[in-house]
PDB file of C-alpha atoms and ligand atoms in Angstrom:
ATOM      1  CA  UNK I  15     112.712  95.168 103.835  1.00 94.00           C
ATOM      2  CA  UNK I  16     110.255  98.037 104.372  1.00 97.00           C
ATOM      3  CA  UNK I  17     111.381 100.435 107.065  1.00 97.00           C
ATOM      4  CA  UNK I  18     109.071 102.489 109.233  1.00 97.00           C
ATOM      5  CA  UNK I  19     109.779 104.680 112.232  1.00 97.00           C
ATOM      6  CA  UNK I  20     109.226 102.021 114.925  1.00 98.00           C
ATOM      7  CA  UNK I  21     108.953  98.864 112.891  1.00 98.00           C
ATOM      8  CA  UNK I  22     110.248  97.175 109.784  1.00 98.00           C
ATOM      9  CA  UNK I  23     108.528  94.627 107.592  1.00 98.00           C
ATOM     10  CA  UNK I  24     110.219  91.639 106.024  1.00 98.00           C
ATOM     11  CA  UNK I  25     108.818  88.477 104.438  1.00 96.00           C
ATOM     12  CA  UNK I  26     107.818  85.817 106.964  1.00 96.00           C
ATOM     13  CA  UNK I  27     110.286  82.915 106.850  1.00 96.00           C
ATOM     14  CA  UNK I  28     109.984  79.290 107.886  1.00 95.00           C
ATOM     15  CA  UNK I  29     112.272  80.027 110.859  1.00 96.00           C
ATOM     16  CA  UNK I  30     109.661  82.545 112.126  1.00 97.00           C
ATOM     17  CA  UNK I  31     106.977  79.879 112.429  1.00 96.00           C
ATOM     18  CA  UNK I  32     107.468  79.005 116.137  1.00 96.00           C
ATOM     19  CA  UNK I  33     107.049  82.675 117.093  1.00 97.00           C
ATOM     20  CA  UNK I  34     104.186  83.073 114.605  1.00 96.00           C
ATOM     21  CA  UNK I  35     102.323  80.053 116.003  1.00 96.00           C
ATOM     22  CA  UNK I  36     102.791  81.249 119.596  1.00 95.00           C
ATOM     23  CA  UNK I  37     101.557  84.700 118.652  1.00 96.00           C
ATOM     24  CA  UNK I  38      98.542  83.595 116.654  1.00 94.00           C
ATOM     25  CA  UNK I  39      97.579  81.071 119.338  1.00 94.00           C
ATOM     26  CA  UNK I  40      97.612  83.673 122.123  1.00 94.00           C
ATOM     27  CA  UNK I  41      94.115  83.848 123.565  1.00 92.00           C
ATOM     28  CA  UNK I  42      93.698  87.629 123.116  1.00 93.00           C
ATOM     29  CA  UNK I  43      94.854  87.489 119.488  1.00 94.00           C
ATOM     30  CA  UNK I  44      92.581  84.524 118.713  1.00 93.00           C
ATOM     31  CA  UNK I  45      89.657  86.476 120.164  1.00 92.00           C
ATOM     32  CA  UNK I  46      90.195  89.476 117.910  1.00 94.00           C
ATOM     33  CA  UNK I  47      91.116  87.588 114.753  1.00 92.00           C
ATOM     34  CA  UNK I  48      88.727  84.686 114.940  1.00 85.00           C
ATOM     35  CA  UNK I  49      88.151  82.931 117.003  1.00 80.00           C
ATOM     36  CA  UNK I  50      90.071  80.141 115.301  1.00 83.00           C
ATOM     37  CA  UNK I  51      91.211  76.764 116.558  1.00 87.00           C
ATOM     38  CA  UNK I  52      94.845  76.804 117.696  1.00 91.00           C
ATOM     39  CA  UNK I  53      97.255  76.355 114.803  1.00 92.00           C
ATOM     40  CA  UNK I  54      99.648  73.375 114.807  1.00 94.00           C
ATOM     41  CA  UNK I  55     103.235  73.341 113.453  1.00 94.00           C
ATOM     42  CA  UNK I  56     102.116  71.213 110.537  1.00 95.00           C
ATOM     43  CA  UNK I  57      99.221  73.470 109.637  1.00 94.00           C
ATOM     44  CA  UNK I  58     101.426  76.560 109.826  1.00 94.00           C
ATOM     45  CA  UNK I  59     104.073  74.976 107.594  1.00 94.00           C
ATOM     46  CA  UNK I  60     101.493  73.911 105.013  1.00 94.00           C
ATOM     47  CA  UNK I  61      99.910  77.370 105.082  1.00 92.00           C
ATOM     48  CA  UNK I  62     103.246  79.156 104.631  1.00 93.00           C
ATOM     49  CA  UNK I  63     104.158  76.860 101.763  1.00 92.00           C
ATOM     50  CA  UNK I  64     100.811  77.623 100.114  1.00 92.00           C
ATOM     51  CA  UNK I  65     100.897  81.400 100.545  1.00 91.00           C
ATOM     52  CA  UNK I  66     104.584  81.773  99.636  1.00 89.00           C
ATOM     53  CA  UNK I  67     103.986  80.240  96.233  1.00 89.00           C
ATOM     54  CA  UNK I  68     100.765  82.138  95.710  1.00 90.00           C
ATOM     55  CA  UNK I  69     101.063  85.389  93.786  1.00 89.00           C
ATOM     56  CA  UNK I  70      98.042  86.949  95.437  1.00 94.00           C
ATOM     57  CA  UNK I  71      99.383  86.783  99.009  1.00 95.00           C
ATOM     58  CA  UNK I  72     102.330  88.223 100.879  1.00 95.00           C
ATOM     59  CA  UNK I  73     103.013  87.703 104.587  1.00 96.00           C
ATOM     60  CA  UNK I  74     105.266  90.052 106.522  1.00 97.00           C
ATOM     61  CA  UNK I  75     106.927  89.724 109.904  1.00 98.00           C
ATOM     62  CA  UNK I  76     106.591  92.992 111.836  1.00 98.00           C
ATOM     63  CA  UNK I  77     109.875  93.614 113.654  1.00 98.00           C
ATOM     64  CA  UNK I  78     110.775  96.205 116.273  1.00 98.00           C
ATOM     65  CA  UNK I  79     113.908  98.367 116.133  1.00 97.00           C
ATOM     66  CA  UNK I  80     115.991  95.500 117.572  1.00 97.00           C
ATOM     67  CA  UNK I  81     114.795  93.155 114.841  1.00 96.00           C
ATOM     68  CA  UNK I  82     112.572  91.163 117.226  1.00 97.00           C
ATOM     69  CA  UNK I  83     109.384  89.912 115.602  1.00 98.00           C
ATOM     70  CA  UNK I  84     106.410  91.525 117.342  1.00 98.00           C
ATOM     71  CA  UNK I  85     103.615  90.654 114.930  1.00 98.00           C
ATOM     72  CA  UNK I  86     102.504  89.758 111.437  1.00 98.00           C
ATOM     73  CA  UNK I  87     100.877  91.595 108.582  1.00 98.00           C
ATOM     74  CA  UNK I  88      99.214  89.568 105.834  1.00 96.00           C
ATOM     75  CA  UNK I  89      98.308  90.944 102.448  1.00 96.00           C
ATOM     76  CA  UNK I  90      95.841  88.730 100.694  1.00 95.00           C
ATOM     77  CA  UNK I  91      93.709  88.724  97.534  1.00 97.00           C
ATOM     78  CA  UNK I  92      96.216  90.963  95.795  1.00 97.00           C
ATOM     79  CA  UNK I  93      94.562  91.864  92.499  1.00 97.00           C
ATOM     80  CA  UNK I  94      96.973  93.400  90.019  1.00 93.00           C
ATOM     81  CA  UNK I  95      94.461  94.736  87.514  1.00 95.00           C
ATOM     82  CA  UNK I  96      92.314  96.376  90.182  1.00 97.00           C
ATOM     83  CA  UNK I  97      95.417  97.300  92.191  1.00 97.00           C
ATOM     84  CA  UNK I  98      93.682  96.192  95.379  1.00 98.00           C
ATOM     85  CA  UNK I  99      94.307  93.861  98.305  1.00 98.00           C
ATOM     86  CA  UNK I 100      92.979  92.823 101.708  1.00 98.00           C
ATOM     87  CA  UNK I 101      94.978  92.876 104.912  1.00 98.00           C
ATOM     88  CA  UNK I 102      95.067  91.324 108.372  1.00 97.00           C
ATOM     89  CA  UNK I 103      97.346  92.493 111.157  1.00 98.00           C
ATOM     90  CA  UNK I 104      98.247  91.134 114.581  1.00 97.00           C
ATOM     91  CA  UNK I 105     100.661  92.402 117.212  1.00 98.00           C
ATOM     92  CA  UNK I 106     101.204  89.198 119.153  1.00 97.00           C
ATOM     93  CA  UNK I 107     101.771  90.091 122.822  1.00 96.00           C
ATOM     94  CA  UNK I 108      99.251  92.192 124.693  1.00 96.00           C
ATOM     95  CA  UNK I 109     101.992  94.196 126.489  1.00 96.00           C
ATOM     96  CA  UNK I 110     103.125  95.309 123.010  1.00 97.00           C
ATOM     97  CA  UNK I 111      99.706  96.735 122.149  1.00 98.00           C
ATOM     98  CA  UNK I 112      99.322 100.525 122.266  1.00 98.00           C
ATOM     99  CA  UNK I 113     103.016 101.088 121.672  1.00 98.00           C
ATOM    100  CA  UNK I 114     102.573 102.400 118.172  1.00 98.00           C
ATOM    101  CA  UNK I 115     103.704  99.231 116.367  1.00 98.00           C
ATOM    102  CA  UNK I 116     100.398  98.504 114.614  1.00 98.00           C
ATOM    103  CA  UNK I 117      99.977 102.046 113.282  1.00 98.00           C
ATOM    104  CA  UNK I 118     103.591 102.240 112.173  1.00 98.00           C
ATOM    105  CA  UNK I 119     103.536  98.847 110.426  1.00 98.00           C
ATOM    106  CA  UNK I 120     100.292  99.616 108.597  1.00 98.00           C
ATOM    107  CA  UNK I 121     101.483 103.087 107.627  1.00 98.00           C
ATOM    108  CA  UNK I 122     104.723 101.639 106.285  1.00 98.00           C
ATOM    109  CA  UNK I 123     102.968  99.026 104.179  1.00 98.00           C
ATOM    110  CA  UNK I 124     100.263 101.392 102.895  1.00 98.00           C
ATOM    111  CA  UNK I 125     102.831 104.022 102.011  1.00 98.00           C
ATOM    112  CA  UNK I 126     104.720 101.425  99.977  1.00 97.00           C
ATOM    113  CA  UNK I 127     101.595 100.087  98.280  1.00 97.00           C
ATOM    114  CA  UNK I 128     100.153 103.489  97.382  1.00 97.00           C
ATOM    115  CA  UNK I 129     103.330 105.468  96.710  1.00 96.00           C
ATOM    116  CA  UNK I 130     105.592 102.826  95.162  1.00 96.00           C
ATOM    117  CA  UNK I 131     103.294 100.133  93.805  1.00 96.00           C
ATOM    118  CA  UNK I 132     100.489 102.347  92.564  1.00 96.00           C
ATOM    119  CA  UNK I 133      97.811 100.477  94.524  1.00 98.00           C
ATOM    120  CA  UNK I 134      94.345 101.997  94.532  1.00 98.00           C
ATOM    121  CA  UNK I 135      92.426 100.279  97.342  1.00 98.00           C
ATOM    122  CA  UNK I 136      93.140  98.239 100.487  1.00 98.00           C
ATOM    123  CA  UNK I 137      90.325  96.674 102.465  1.00 98.00           C
ATOM    124  CA  UNK I 138      89.837  94.655 105.624  1.00 98.00           C
ATOM    125  CA  UNK I 139      87.272  93.107 107.932  1.00 98.00           C
ATOM    126  CA  UNK I 140      87.196  93.932 111.638  1.00 98.00           C
ATOM    127  CA  UNK I 141      84.976  92.844 114.509  1.00 97.00           C
ATOM    128  CA  UNK I 142      82.701  95.737 115.375  1.00 97.00           C
ATOM    129  CA  UNK I 143      83.773  95.641 119.037  1.00 95.00           C
ATOM    130  CA  UNK I 144      87.499  95.936 118.240  1.00 97.00           C
ATOM    131  CA  UNK I 145      87.643  99.643 119.046  1.00 97.00           C
ATOM    132  CA  UNK I 146      91.421  99.855 119.182  1.00 98.00           C
ATOM    133  CA  UNK I 147      91.829  98.397 115.696  1.00 98.00           C
ATOM    134  CA  UNK I 148      89.036 100.573 114.246  1.00 98.00           C
ATOM    135  CA  UNK I 149      90.641 103.674 115.769  1.00 98.00           C
ATOM    136  CA  UNK I 150      93.977 102.794 114.144  1.00 98.00           C
ATOM    137  CA  UNK I 151      92.378 102.105 110.761  1.00 98.00           C
ATOM    138  CA  UNK I 152      90.399 105.368 110.799  1.00 98.00           C
ATOM    139  CA  UNK I 153      93.494 107.317 111.810  1.00 98.00           C
ATOM    140  CA  UNK I 154      95.167 106.055 108.630  1.00 98.00           C
ATOM    141  CA  UNK I 155      92.208 106.988 106.439  1.00 98.00           C
ATOM    142  CA  UNK I 156      90.133 103.800 106.301  1.00 98.00           C
ATOM    143  CA  UNK I 157      86.397 104.407 106.099  1.00 98.00           C
ATOM    144  CA  UNK I 158      83.526 102.163 107.161  1.00 98.00           C
ATOM    145  CA  UNK I 159      81.848 100.801 104.048  1.00 98.00           C
ATOM    146  CA  UNK I 160      79.478  98.264 105.461  1.00 98.00           C
ATOM    147  CA  UNK I 161      78.327  96.242 108.436  1.00 98.00           C
ATOM    148  CA  UNK I 162      78.011  92.475 108.191  1.00 98.00           C
ATOM    149  CA  UNK I 163      75.336  91.458 110.699  1.00 98.00           C
ATOM    150  CA  UNK I 164      75.884  88.305 112.771  1.00 97.00           C
ATOM    151  CA  UNK I 165      79.015  87.608 110.763  1.00 95.00           C
ATOM    152  CA  UNK I 166      80.786  85.861 113.621  1.00 94.00           C
ATOM    153  CA  UNK I 167      79.874  83.513 116.433  1.00 93.00           C
ATOM    154  CA  UNK I 168      82.100  84.285 119.412  1.00 90.00           C
ATOM    155  CA  UNK I 169      81.677  84.289 123.180  1.00 89.00           C
ATOM    156  CA  UNK I 170      78.368  82.476 122.867  1.00 93.00           C
ATOM    157  CA  UNK I 171      76.650  84.952 120.546  1.00 95.00           C
ATOM    158  CA  UNK I 172      76.677  86.381 117.057  1.00 96.00           C
ATOM    159  CA  UNK I 173      78.516  89.659 116.515  1.00 95.00           C
ATOM    160  CA  UNK I 174      78.843  91.998 113.562  1.00 97.00           C
ATOM    161  CA  UNK I 175      81.915  92.854 111.493  1.00 97.00           C
ATOM    162  CA  UNK I 176      82.725  96.018 109.589  1.00 98.00           C
ATOM    163  CA  UNK I 177      84.099  96.207 106.076  1.00 98.00           C
ATOM    164  CA  UNK I 178      86.617  99.044 105.958  1.00 98.00           C
ATOM    165  CA  UNK I 179      88.736 100.299 103.089  1.00 98.00           C
ATOM    166  CA  UNK I 180      91.135 103.089 102.195  1.00 98.00           C
ATOM    167  CA  UNK I 181      91.682 104.458  98.689  1.00 98.00           C
ATOM    168  CA  UNK I 182      95.007 105.916  97.631  1.00 98.00           C
ATOM    169  CA  UNK I 183      93.823 109.525  97.882  1.00 97.00           C
ATOM    170  CA  UNK I 184      92.273 108.923 101.332  1.00 98.00           C
ATOM    171  CA  UNK I 185      95.426 107.517 102.914  1.00 98.00           C
ATOM    172  CA  UNK I 186      96.695 109.702 105.777  1.00 97.00           C
ATOM    173  CA  UNK I 187     100.395 108.871 106.091  1.00 91.00           C
ATOM    174  CA  UNK I 188     101.047 111.427 108.850  1.00 86.00           C
ATOM    175  CA  UNK I 189      99.764 111.617 112.422  1.00 70.00           C
TER     176      UNK I 189
HETATM  177  C1  COA X 207      94.785  96.215 116.581  1.00 86.09           C
HETATM  178  C2  COA X 207      96.308  96.315 116.641  1.00 86.09           C
HETATM  179  C3  COA X 207      96.902  95.841 115.320  1.00 86.09           C
HETATM  180  C4  COA X 207      96.685  97.788 116.840  1.00 86.09           C
HETATM  181  O1  COA X 207      98.076  97.876 116.944  1.00 86.09           O
HETATM  182  P1  COA X 207      98.733  98.615 118.214  1.00 86.09           P
HETATM  183  O2  COA X 207     100.183  98.565 118.037  1.00 86.09           O
HETATM  184  O3  COA X 207      98.171  98.022 119.453  1.00 86.09           O
HETATM  185  O4  COA X 207      98.147 100.081 118.006  1.00 86.09           O
HETATM  186  P2  COA X 207      98.900 101.479 118.170  1.00 86.09           P
HETATM  187  O5  COA X 207      99.684 101.477 119.423  1.00 86.09           O
HETATM  188  O6  COA X 207      99.613 101.802 116.912  1.00 86.09           O
HETATM  189  O7  COA X 207      97.659 102.470 118.272  1.00 86.09           O
HETATM  190  C5  COA X 207      96.635 102.226 119.217  1.00 86.09           C
HETATM  191  C6  COA X 207      95.653 103.376 119.148  1.00 86.09           C
HETATM  192  O8  COA X 207      94.381 102.917 119.628  1.00 86.09           O
HETATM  193  C7  COA X 207      93.979 103.740 120.701  1.00 86.09           C
HETATM  194  N1  COA X 207      93.182 102.873 121.571  1.00 86.09           N
HETATM  195  C8  COA X 207      93.606 101.979 122.472  1.00 86.09           C
HETATM  196  N2  COA X 207      92.546 101.362 123.032  1.00 86.09           N
HETATM  197  C9  COA X 207      91.438 101.889 122.464  1.00 86.09           C
HETATM  198  C10 COA X 207      90.038 101.663 122.619  1.00 86.09           C
HETATM  199  N3  COA X 207      89.584 100.760 123.483  1.00 86.09           N
HETATM  200  N4  COA X 207      89.184 102.375 121.860  1.00 86.09           N
HETATM  201  C11 COA X 207      89.631 103.299 120.970  1.00 86.09           C
HETATM  202  N5  COA X 207      90.955 103.563 120.787  1.00 86.09           N
HETATM  203  C12 COA X 207      91.838 102.854 121.522  1.00 86.09           C
HETATM  204  C13 COA X 207      95.271 104.263 121.297  1.00 86.09           C
HETATM  205  O9  COA X 207      95.051 105.431 122.046  1.00 86.09           O
HETATM  206  C14 COA X 207      96.075 104.532 120.029  1.00 86.09           C
HETATM  207  O10 COA X 207      95.584 105.676 119.369  1.00 86.09           O
HETATM  208  P3  COA X 207      96.461 107.030 119.228  1.00 86.09           P
HETATM  209  O11 COA X 207      97.756 106.625 118.589  1.00 86.09           O
HETATM  210  O12 COA X 207      95.616 107.904 118.360  1.00 86.09           O
HETATM  211  O13 COA X 207      96.639 107.525 120.629  1.00 86.09           O
HETATM  212  C15 COA X 207      96.897  95.467 117.821  1.00 86.09           C
HETATM  213  O14 COA X 207      96.410  95.984 119.049  1.00 86.09           O
HETATM  214  C16 COA X 207      96.548  93.998 117.708  1.00 86.09           C
HETATM  215  O15 COA X 207      97.178  93.273 116.967  1.00 86.09           O
HETATM  216  N6  COA X 207      95.543  93.531 118.479  1.00 86.09           N
HETATM  217  C17 COA X 207      95.178  92.107 118.485  1.00 86.09           C
HETATM  218  C18 COA X 207      94.765  91.548 117.124  1.00 86.09           C
HETATM  219  C19 COA X 207      93.821  92.475 116.401  1.00 86.09           C
HETATM  220  O16 COA X 207      92.900  93.040 116.978  1.00 86.09           O
HETATM  221  N7  COA X 207      94.036  92.587 115.081  1.00 86.09           N
HETATM  222  C20 COA X 207      93.181  93.378 114.219  1.00 86.09           C
HETATM  223  C21 COA X 207      92.119  92.486 113.672  1.00 86.09           C
HETATM  224  S1  COA X 207      91.099  93.346 112.472  1.00 86.09           S
END
């Protein structure tokens, strides 16, 4: 388990799937992450089976201080030679947003990757209008590397996404 100040990260287990499905199917989360079609139990089980046996992915449950799962953090496209990976994060319930969980979970994972695992680069994609997420990423040292025009169709129109990444020596572990 990786321990932060407000959150801890542990591997996502099969028993977490009901909470995971509820969280990922919440309308506000689907809007920011996708949109995607709602995920079924069967799809989630097949996905977890696939990613758990795949060396280039790792999925974490984000837990609060009481051990309650408040979100998920997925590390994907882990590339050992390049020491790089991509990530996706979601705090499931809107009332839990802006409580510091996202920053703390990301900081905890990045600290581990850069300081313990010798990673060099972590990147992500974010919708250009997701100002909260972009603020959090920039606070931790991510920089905007590119803008993908019309990358997503959502809410009846095309919107852009940003490619953001942080290198080991750019990571800002402290507030
Ligand atoms: C994006 C997300 C992971 C951030 O986690 P969080 O726990 O809500 O964020 P935190 O509480 O750690 O930090 C929020 C920060 O954003 C700031 N913020 C809030 N709304 C904002 C806005 N509209 N514009 C700019 N900054 C904003 C807060 O002031 C706070 O910054 P501060 O700590 O410097 O004061 C979380 O809100 C989430 O999962 N949202 C839904 C899914 C999602 O968007 N995932 C990311 C997809 S790329």
